[in-house]
mmCIF file of C-alpha atoms and ligand atoms in Angstrom:
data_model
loop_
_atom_site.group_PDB
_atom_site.id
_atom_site.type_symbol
_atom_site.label_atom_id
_atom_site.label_comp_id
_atom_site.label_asym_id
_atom_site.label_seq_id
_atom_site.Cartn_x
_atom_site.Cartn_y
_atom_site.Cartn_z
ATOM 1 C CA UNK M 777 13.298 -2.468 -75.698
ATOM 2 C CA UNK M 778 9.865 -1.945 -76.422
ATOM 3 C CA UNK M 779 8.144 -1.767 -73.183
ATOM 4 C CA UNK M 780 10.564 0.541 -71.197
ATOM 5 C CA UNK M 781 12.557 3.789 -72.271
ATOM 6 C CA UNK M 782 16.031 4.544 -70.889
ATOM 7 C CA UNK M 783 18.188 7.326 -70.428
ATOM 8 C CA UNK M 784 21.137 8.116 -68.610
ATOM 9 C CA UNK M 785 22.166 12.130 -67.274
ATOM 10 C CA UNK M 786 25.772 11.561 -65.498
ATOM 11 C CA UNK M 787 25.895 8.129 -63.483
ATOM 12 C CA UNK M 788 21.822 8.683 -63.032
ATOM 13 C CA UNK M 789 19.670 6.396 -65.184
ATOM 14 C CA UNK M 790 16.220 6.512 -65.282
ATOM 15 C CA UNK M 791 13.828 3.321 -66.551
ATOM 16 C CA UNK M 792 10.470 4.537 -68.271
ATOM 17 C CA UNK M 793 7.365 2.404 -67.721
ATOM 18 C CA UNK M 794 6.206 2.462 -71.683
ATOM 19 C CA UNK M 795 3.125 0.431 -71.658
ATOM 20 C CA UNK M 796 0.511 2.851 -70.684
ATOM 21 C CA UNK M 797 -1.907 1.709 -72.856
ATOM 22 C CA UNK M 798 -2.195 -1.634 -71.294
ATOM 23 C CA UNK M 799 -1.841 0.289 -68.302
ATOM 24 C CA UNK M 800 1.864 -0.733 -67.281
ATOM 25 C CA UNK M 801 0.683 -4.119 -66.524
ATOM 26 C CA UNK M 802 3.421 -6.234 -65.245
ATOM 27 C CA UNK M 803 3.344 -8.493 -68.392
ATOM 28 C CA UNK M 804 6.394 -11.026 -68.383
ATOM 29 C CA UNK M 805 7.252 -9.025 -71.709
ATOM 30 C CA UNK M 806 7.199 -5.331 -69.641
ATOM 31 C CA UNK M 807 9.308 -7.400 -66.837
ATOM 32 C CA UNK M 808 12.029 -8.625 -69.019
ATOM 33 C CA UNK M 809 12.503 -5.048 -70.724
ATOM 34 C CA UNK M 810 12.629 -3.528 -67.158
ATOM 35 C CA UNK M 811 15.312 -6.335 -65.919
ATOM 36 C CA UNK M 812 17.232 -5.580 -69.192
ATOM 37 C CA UNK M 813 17.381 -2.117 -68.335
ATOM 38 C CA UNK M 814 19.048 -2.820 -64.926
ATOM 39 C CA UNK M 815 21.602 -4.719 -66.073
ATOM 40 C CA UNK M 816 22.441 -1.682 -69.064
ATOM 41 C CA UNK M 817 22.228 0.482 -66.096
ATOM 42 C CA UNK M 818 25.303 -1.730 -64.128
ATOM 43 C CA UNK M 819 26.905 -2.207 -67.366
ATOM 44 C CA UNK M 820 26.939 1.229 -67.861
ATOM 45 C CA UNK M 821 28.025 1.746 -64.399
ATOM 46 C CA UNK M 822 24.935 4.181 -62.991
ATOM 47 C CA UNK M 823 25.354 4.778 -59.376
ATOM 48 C CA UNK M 824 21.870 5.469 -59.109
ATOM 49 C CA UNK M 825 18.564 4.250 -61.207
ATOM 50 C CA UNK M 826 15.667 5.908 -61.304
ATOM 51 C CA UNK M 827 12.051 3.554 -61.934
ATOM 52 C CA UNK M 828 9.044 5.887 -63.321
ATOM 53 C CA UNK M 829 6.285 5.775 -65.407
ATOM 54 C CA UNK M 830 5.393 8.537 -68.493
ATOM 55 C CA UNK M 831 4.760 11.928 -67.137
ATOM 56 C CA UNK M 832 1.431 12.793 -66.780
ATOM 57 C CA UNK M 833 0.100 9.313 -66.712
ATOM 58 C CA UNK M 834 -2.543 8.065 -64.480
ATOM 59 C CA UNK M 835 -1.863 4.451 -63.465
ATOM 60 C CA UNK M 836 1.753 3.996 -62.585
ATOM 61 C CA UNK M 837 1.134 0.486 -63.181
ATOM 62 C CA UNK M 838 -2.076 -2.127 -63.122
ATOM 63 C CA UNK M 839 0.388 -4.472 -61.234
ATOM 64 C CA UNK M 840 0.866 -8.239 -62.423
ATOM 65 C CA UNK M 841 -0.477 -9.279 -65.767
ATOM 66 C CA UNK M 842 -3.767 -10.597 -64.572
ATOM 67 C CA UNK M 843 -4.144 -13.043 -67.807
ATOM 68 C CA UNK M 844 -0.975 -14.363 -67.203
ATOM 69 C CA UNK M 845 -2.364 -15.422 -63.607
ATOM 70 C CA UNK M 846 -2.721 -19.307 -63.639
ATOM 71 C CA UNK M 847 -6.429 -20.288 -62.838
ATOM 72 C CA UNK M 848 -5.490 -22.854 -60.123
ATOM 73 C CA UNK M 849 -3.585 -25.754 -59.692
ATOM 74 C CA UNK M 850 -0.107 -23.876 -60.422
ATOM 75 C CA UNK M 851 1.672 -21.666 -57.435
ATOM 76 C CA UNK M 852 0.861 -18.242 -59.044
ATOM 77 C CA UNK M 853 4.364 -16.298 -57.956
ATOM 78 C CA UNK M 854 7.504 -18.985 -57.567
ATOM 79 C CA UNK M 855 11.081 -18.217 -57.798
ATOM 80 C CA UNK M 856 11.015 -18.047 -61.661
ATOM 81 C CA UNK M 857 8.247 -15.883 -61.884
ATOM 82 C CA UNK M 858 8.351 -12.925 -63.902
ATOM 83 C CA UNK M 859 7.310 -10.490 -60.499
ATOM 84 C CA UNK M 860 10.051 -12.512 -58.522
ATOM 85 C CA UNK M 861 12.539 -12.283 -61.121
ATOM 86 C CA UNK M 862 12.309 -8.515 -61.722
ATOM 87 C CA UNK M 863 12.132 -7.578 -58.025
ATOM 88 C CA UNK M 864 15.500 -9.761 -57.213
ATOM 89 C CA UNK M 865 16.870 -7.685 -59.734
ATOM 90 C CA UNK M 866 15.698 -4.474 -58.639
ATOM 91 C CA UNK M 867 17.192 -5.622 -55.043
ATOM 92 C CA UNK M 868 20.730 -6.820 -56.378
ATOM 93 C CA UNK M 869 21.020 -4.122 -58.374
ATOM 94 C CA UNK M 870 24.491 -2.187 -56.960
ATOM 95 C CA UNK M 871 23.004 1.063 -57.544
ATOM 96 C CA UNK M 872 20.078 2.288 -55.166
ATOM 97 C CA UNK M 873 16.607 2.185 -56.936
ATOM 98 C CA UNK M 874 14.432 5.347 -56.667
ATOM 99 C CA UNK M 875 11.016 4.590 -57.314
ATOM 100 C CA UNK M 876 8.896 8.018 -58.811
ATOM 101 C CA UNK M 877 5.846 7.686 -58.408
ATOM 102 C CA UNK M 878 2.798 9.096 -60.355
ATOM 103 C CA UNK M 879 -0.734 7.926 -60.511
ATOM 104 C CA UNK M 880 -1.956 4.438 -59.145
ATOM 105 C CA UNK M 881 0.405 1.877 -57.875
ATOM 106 C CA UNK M 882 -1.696 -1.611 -57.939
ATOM 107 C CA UNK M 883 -0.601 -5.229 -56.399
ATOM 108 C CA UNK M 884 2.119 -7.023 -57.383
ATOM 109 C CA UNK M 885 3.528 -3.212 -58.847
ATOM 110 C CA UNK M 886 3.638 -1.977 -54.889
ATOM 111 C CA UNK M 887 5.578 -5.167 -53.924
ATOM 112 C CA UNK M 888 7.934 -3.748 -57.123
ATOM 113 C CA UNK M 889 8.027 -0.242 -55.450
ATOM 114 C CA UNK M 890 8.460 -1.236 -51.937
ATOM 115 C CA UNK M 891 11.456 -3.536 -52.823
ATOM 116 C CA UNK M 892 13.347 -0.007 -54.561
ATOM 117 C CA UNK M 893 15.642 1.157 -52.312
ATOM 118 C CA UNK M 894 13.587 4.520 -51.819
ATOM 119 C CA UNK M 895 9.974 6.175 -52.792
ATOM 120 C CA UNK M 896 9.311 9.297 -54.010
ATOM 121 C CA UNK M 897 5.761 10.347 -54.882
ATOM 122 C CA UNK M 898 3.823 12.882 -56.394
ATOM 123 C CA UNK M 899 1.112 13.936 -53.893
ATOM 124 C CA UNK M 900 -1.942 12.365 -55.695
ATOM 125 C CA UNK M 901 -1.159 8.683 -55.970
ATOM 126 C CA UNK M 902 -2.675 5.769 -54.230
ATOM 127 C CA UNK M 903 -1.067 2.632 -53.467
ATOM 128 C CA UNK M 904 -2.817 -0.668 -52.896
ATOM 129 C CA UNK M 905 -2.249 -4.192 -52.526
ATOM 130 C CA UNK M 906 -4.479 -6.574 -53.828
ATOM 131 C CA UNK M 907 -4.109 -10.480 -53.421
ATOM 132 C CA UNK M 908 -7.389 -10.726 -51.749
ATOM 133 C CA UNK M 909 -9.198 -9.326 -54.630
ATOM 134 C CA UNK M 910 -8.364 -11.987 -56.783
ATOM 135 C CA UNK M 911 -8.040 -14.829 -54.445
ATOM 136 C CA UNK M 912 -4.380 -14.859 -54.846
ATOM 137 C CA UNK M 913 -2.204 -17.272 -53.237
ATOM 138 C CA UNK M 914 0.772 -14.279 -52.398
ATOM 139 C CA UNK M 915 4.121 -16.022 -51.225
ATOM 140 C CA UNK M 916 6.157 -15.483 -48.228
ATOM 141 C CA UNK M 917 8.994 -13.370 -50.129
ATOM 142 C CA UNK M 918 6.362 -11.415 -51.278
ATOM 143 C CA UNK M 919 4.940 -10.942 -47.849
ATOM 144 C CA UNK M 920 8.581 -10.215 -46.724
ATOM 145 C CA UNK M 921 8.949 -7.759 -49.287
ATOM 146 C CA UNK M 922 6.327 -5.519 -48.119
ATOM 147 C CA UNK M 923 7.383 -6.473 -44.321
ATOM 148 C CA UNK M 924 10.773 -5.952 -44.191
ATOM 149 C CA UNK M 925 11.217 -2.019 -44.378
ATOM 150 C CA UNK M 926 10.453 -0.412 -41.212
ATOM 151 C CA UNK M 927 6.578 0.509 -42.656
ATOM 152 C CA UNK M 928 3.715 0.018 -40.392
ATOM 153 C CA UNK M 929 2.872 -2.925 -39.471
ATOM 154 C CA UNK M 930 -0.917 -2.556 -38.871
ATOM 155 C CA UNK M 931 -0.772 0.024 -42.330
ATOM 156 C CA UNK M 932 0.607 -3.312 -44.357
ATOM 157 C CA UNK M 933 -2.059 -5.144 -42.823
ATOM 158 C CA UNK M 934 -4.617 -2.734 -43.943
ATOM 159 C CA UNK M 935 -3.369 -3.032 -47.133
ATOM 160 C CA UNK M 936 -3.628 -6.870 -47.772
ATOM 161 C CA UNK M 937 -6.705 -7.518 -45.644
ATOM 162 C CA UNK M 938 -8.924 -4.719 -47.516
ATOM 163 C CA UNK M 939 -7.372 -3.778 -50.681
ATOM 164 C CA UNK M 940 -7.891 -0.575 -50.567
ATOM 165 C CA UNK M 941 -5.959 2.419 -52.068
ATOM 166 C CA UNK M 942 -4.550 4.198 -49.604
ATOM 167 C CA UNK M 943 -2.763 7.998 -50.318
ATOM 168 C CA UNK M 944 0.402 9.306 -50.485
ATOM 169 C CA UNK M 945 0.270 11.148 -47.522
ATOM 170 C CA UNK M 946 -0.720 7.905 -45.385
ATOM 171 C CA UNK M 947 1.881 6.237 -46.872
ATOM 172 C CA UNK M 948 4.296 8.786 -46.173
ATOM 173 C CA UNK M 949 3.137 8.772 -42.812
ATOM 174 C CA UNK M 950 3.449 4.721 -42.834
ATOM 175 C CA UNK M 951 6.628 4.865 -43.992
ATOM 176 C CA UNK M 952 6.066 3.732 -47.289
ATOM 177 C CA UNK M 953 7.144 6.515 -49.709
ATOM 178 C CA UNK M 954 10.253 8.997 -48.458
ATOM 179 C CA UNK M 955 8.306 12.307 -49.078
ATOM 180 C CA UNK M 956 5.721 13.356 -50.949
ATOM 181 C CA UNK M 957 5.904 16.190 -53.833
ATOM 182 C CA UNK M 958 3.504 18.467 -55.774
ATOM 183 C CA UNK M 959 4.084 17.232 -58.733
ATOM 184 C CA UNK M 960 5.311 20.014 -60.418
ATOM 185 C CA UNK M 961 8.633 19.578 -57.701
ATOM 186 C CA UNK M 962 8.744 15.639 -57.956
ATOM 187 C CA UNK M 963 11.232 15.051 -61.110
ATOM 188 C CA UNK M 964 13.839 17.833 -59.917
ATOM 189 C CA UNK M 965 13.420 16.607 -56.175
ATOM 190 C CA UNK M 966 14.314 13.027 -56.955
ATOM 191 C CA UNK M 967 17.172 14.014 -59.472
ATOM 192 C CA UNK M 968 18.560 15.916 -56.796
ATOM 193 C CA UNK M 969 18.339 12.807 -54.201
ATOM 194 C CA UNK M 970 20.269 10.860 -57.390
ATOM 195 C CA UNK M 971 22.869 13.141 -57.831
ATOM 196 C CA UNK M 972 23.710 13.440 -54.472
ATOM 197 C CA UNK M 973 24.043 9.509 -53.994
ATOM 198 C CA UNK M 974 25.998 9.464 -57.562
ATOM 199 C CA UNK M 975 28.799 11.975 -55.940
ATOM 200 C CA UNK M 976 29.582 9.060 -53.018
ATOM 201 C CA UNK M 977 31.938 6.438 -53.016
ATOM 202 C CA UNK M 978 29.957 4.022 -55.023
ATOM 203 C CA UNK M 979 31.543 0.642 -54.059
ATOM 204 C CA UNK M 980 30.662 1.879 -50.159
ATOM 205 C CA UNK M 981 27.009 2.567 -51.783
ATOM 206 C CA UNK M 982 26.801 -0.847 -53.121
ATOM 207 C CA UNK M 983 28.148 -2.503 -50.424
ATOM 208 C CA UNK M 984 25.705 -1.219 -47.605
ATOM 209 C CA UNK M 985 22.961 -1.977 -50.040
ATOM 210 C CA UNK M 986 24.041 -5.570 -50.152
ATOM 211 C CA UNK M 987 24.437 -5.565 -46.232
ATOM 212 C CA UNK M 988 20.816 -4.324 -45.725
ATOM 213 C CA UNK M 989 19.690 -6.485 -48.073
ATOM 214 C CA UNK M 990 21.308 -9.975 -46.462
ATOM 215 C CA UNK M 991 20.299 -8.661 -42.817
ATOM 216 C CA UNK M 992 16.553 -7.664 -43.541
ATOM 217 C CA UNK M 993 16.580 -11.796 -45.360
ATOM 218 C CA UNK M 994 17.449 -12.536 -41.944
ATOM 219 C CA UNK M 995 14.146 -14.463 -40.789
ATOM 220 C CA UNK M 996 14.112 -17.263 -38.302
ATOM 221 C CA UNK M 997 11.791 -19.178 -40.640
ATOM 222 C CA UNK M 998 12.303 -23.140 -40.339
ATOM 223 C CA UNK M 999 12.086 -25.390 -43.322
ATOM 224 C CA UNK M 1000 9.212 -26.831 -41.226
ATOM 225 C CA UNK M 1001 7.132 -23.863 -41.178
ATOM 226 C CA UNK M 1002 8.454 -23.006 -44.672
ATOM 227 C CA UNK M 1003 6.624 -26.471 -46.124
ATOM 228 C CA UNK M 1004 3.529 -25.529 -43.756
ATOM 229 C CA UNK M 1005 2.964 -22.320 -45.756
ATOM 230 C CA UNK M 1006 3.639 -23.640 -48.852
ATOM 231 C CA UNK M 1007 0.858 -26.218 -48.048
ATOM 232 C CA UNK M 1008 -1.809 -23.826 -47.093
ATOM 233 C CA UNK M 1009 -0.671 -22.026 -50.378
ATOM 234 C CA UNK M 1010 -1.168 -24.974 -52.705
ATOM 235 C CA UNK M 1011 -4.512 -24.919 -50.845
ATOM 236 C CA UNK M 1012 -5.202 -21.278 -51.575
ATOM 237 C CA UNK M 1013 -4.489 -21.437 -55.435
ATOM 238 C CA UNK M 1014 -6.315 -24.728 -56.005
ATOM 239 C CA UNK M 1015 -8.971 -23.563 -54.222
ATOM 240 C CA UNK M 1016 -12.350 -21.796 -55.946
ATOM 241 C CA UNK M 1017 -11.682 -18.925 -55.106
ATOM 242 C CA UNK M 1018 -8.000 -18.406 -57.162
ATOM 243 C CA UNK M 1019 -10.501 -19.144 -60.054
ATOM 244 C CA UNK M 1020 -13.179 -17.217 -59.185
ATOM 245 C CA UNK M 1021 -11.146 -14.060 -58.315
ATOM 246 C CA UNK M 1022 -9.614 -13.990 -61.587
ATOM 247 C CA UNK M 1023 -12.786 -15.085 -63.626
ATOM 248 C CA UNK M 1024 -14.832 -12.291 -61.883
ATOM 249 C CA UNK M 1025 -12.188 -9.316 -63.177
ATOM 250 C CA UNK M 1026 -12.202 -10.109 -66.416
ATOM 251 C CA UNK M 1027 -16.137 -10.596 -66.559
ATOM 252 C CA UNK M 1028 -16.597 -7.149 -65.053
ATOM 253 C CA UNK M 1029 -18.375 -8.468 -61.999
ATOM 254 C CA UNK M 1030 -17.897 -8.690 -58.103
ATOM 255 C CA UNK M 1031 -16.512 -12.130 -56.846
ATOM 256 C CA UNK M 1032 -18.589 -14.802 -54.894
ATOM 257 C CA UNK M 1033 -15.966 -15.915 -52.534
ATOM 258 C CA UNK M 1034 -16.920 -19.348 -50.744
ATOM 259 C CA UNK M 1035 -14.129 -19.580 -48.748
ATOM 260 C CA UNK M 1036 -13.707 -23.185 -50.871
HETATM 261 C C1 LCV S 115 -4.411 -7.301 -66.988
HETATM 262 C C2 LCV S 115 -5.683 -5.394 -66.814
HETATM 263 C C3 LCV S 115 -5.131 -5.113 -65.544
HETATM 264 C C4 LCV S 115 -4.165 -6.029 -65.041
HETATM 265 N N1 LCV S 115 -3.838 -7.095 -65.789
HETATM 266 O O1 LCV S 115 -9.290 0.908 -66.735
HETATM 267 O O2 LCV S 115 -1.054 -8.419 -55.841
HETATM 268 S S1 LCV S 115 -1.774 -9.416 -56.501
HETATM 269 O O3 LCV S 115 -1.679 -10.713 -55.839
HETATM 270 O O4 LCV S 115 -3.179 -9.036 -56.737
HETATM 271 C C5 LCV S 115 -1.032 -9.597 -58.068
HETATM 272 C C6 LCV S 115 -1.382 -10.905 -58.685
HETATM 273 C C7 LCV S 115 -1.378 -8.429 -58.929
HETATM 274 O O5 LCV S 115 -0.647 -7.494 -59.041
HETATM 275 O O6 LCV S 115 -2.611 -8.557 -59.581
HETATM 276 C C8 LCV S 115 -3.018 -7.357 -60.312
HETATM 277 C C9 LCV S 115 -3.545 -6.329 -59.295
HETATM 278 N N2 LCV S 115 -4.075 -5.188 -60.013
HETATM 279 C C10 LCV S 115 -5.281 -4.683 -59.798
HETATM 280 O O7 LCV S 115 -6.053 -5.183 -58.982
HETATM 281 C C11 LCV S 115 -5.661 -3.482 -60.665
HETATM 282 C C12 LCV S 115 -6.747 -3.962 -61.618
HETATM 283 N N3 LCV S 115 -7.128 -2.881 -62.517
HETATM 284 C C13 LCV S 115 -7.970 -1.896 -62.082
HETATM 285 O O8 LCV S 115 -8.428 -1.839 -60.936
HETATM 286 C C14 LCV S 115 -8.294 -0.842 -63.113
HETATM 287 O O9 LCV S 115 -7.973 -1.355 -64.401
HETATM 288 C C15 LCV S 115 -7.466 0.459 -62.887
HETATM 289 C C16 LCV S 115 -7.991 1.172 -61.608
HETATM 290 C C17 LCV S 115 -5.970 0.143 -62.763
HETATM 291 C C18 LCV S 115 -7.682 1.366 -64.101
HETATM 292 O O10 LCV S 115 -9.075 1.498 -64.291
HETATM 293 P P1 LCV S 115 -9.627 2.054 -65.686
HETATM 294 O O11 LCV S 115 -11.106 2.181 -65.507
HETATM 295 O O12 LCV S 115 -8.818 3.207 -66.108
HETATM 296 P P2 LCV S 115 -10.095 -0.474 -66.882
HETATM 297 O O13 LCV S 115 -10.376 -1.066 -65.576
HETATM 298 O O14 LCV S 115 -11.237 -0.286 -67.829
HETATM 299 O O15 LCV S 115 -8.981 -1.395 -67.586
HETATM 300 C C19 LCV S 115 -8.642 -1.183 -68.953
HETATM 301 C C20 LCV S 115 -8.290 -2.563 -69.495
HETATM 302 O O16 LCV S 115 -7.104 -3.021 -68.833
HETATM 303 C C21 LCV S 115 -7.354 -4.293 -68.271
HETATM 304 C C22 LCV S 115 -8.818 -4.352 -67.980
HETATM 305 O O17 LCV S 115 -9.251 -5.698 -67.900
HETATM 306 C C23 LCV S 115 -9.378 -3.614 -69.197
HETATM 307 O O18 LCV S 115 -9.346 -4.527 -70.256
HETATM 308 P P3 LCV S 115 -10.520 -4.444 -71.399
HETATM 309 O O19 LCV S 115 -10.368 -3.074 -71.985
HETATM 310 O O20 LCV S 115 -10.190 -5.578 -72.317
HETATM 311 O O21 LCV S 115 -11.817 -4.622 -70.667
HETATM 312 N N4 LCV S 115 -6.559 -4.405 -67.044
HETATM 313 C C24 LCV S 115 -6.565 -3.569 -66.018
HETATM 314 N N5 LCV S 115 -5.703 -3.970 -65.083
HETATM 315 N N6 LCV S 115 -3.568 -5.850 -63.860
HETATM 316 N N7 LCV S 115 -5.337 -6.472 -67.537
#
């Protein structure tokens, strides 16, 4: 695998981001190295994974592959979608998912995070969310994703509504990440969370995992309401905006949002 590097210490693996110099950006080729290091990981029979980026580094990851954004006219993030397909992964994955976080955790890369089965973070990173930067259409399991855990409510609406960074230590406070860590403590603090879940009965593991999962998919959402969304969606990414959002990052300028 190019994009990703993998090791395994006991029944802990840990997945390497290994695209820093396009900043970790969730490219479909970085996402398909990432899911092919899950499954090694069940092959191999890990009872815990580890997800981190280089050490040192100082964006844990850019979030989704802006180019490969569609500019309108195509639902940015369906059920095939490289972000959709890695985070089902990461969520059926037997094994609990640490995420270790260093540096700056971007978009559709915090959806990634939040759907791990736990956060860990070095004191100094900053999470965002940022849909409404780029005028993008997010979807309702995306939405969920970030809903779901017990995190603040009004915190997750910060998040979306002003894309703004927010730190470790808010999200800590939120929720969000487990504990934070000088970083200098981070590595050996999550090992140790790993290697305590790798000496429990793994099949009990992997079975509450899979409960937690089903329940917190329990939503009372009707087809109805399920086709009304998707219609104000198809609205959102065929609307100016989803073009404008995108056009405006890569030409290095603020967006004109119309609201068309
Ligand atoms: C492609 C990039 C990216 C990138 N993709 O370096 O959640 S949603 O709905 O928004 C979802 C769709 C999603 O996840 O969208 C992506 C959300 N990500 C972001 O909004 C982060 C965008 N990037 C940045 O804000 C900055 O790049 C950070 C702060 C991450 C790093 O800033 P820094 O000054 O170190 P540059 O901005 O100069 O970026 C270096 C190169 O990487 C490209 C960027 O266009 C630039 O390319 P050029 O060197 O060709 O100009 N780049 C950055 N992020 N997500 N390409």
């Amino acid at each position: 695998m190019s994009y990703v590097k993998t090791e395994t210490k006991g029944f802990v693996g840990t997945i390497t981001l290994n695209y820093g110099k396009k900043l970790n950006a969730l490219s479909s080729e970085l996402i398909d190295d990432i899911i092919g290091a899950i499954k090694d990981m069940e092959r191999l029979k890990m009872r815990c994974v580890i997800l981190r980026a280089e050490p040192g580094i100082k964006v844990f990851s850019a979030g989704h592959d802006i180019k490969e954004l569609p500019r309108g006219k195509r639902d940015p993030l369906s059920y095939k979608d490289p972000l959709r397909r890695v985070i089902r992964a990461i969520q059926k994955c037997p094994a609990p998912v640490i995420a270790m976080i260093e540096g700056t955790v971007w978009g559709g890369a915090f959806e990634t995070i939040m759907s791990c089965d736990m956060v860990f973070a070095d004191k100094r990173s900053t999470f965002a969310m940022t849909p409404v930067n780029l005028g993008v259409a997010y979807d309702i399991v995306g939405v969920h994703n970030l809903v779901r855990g017990d995190c603040s409510a009004h915190i997750i609406k910060e998040l979306f509504f002003t894309a703004r960074p927010i730190s470790a230590e808010r999200a800590e406070r939120a929720g969000i990440v487990n504990r934070v860590y000088d970083i200098e403590d981070l590595e050996a603090a999550v090992m140790d969370v790993a290697e305590v879940i790798c000496t429990k009965a793994p099949l009990s593991v992997a079975l509450i995992k899979e409960e937690l999962r089903v329940l917190s998919e329990a939503s009372p959402l009707t087809p109805g309401e399920f086709q009304r969304l998707q219609g104000i969606r198809r609205t959102v990414y065929d609307s100016h905006d989803a073009k404008e959002g995108i056009d405006a990052f890569f030409e290095k300028r603020k967006p004109v949002f119309t609201g068309e």
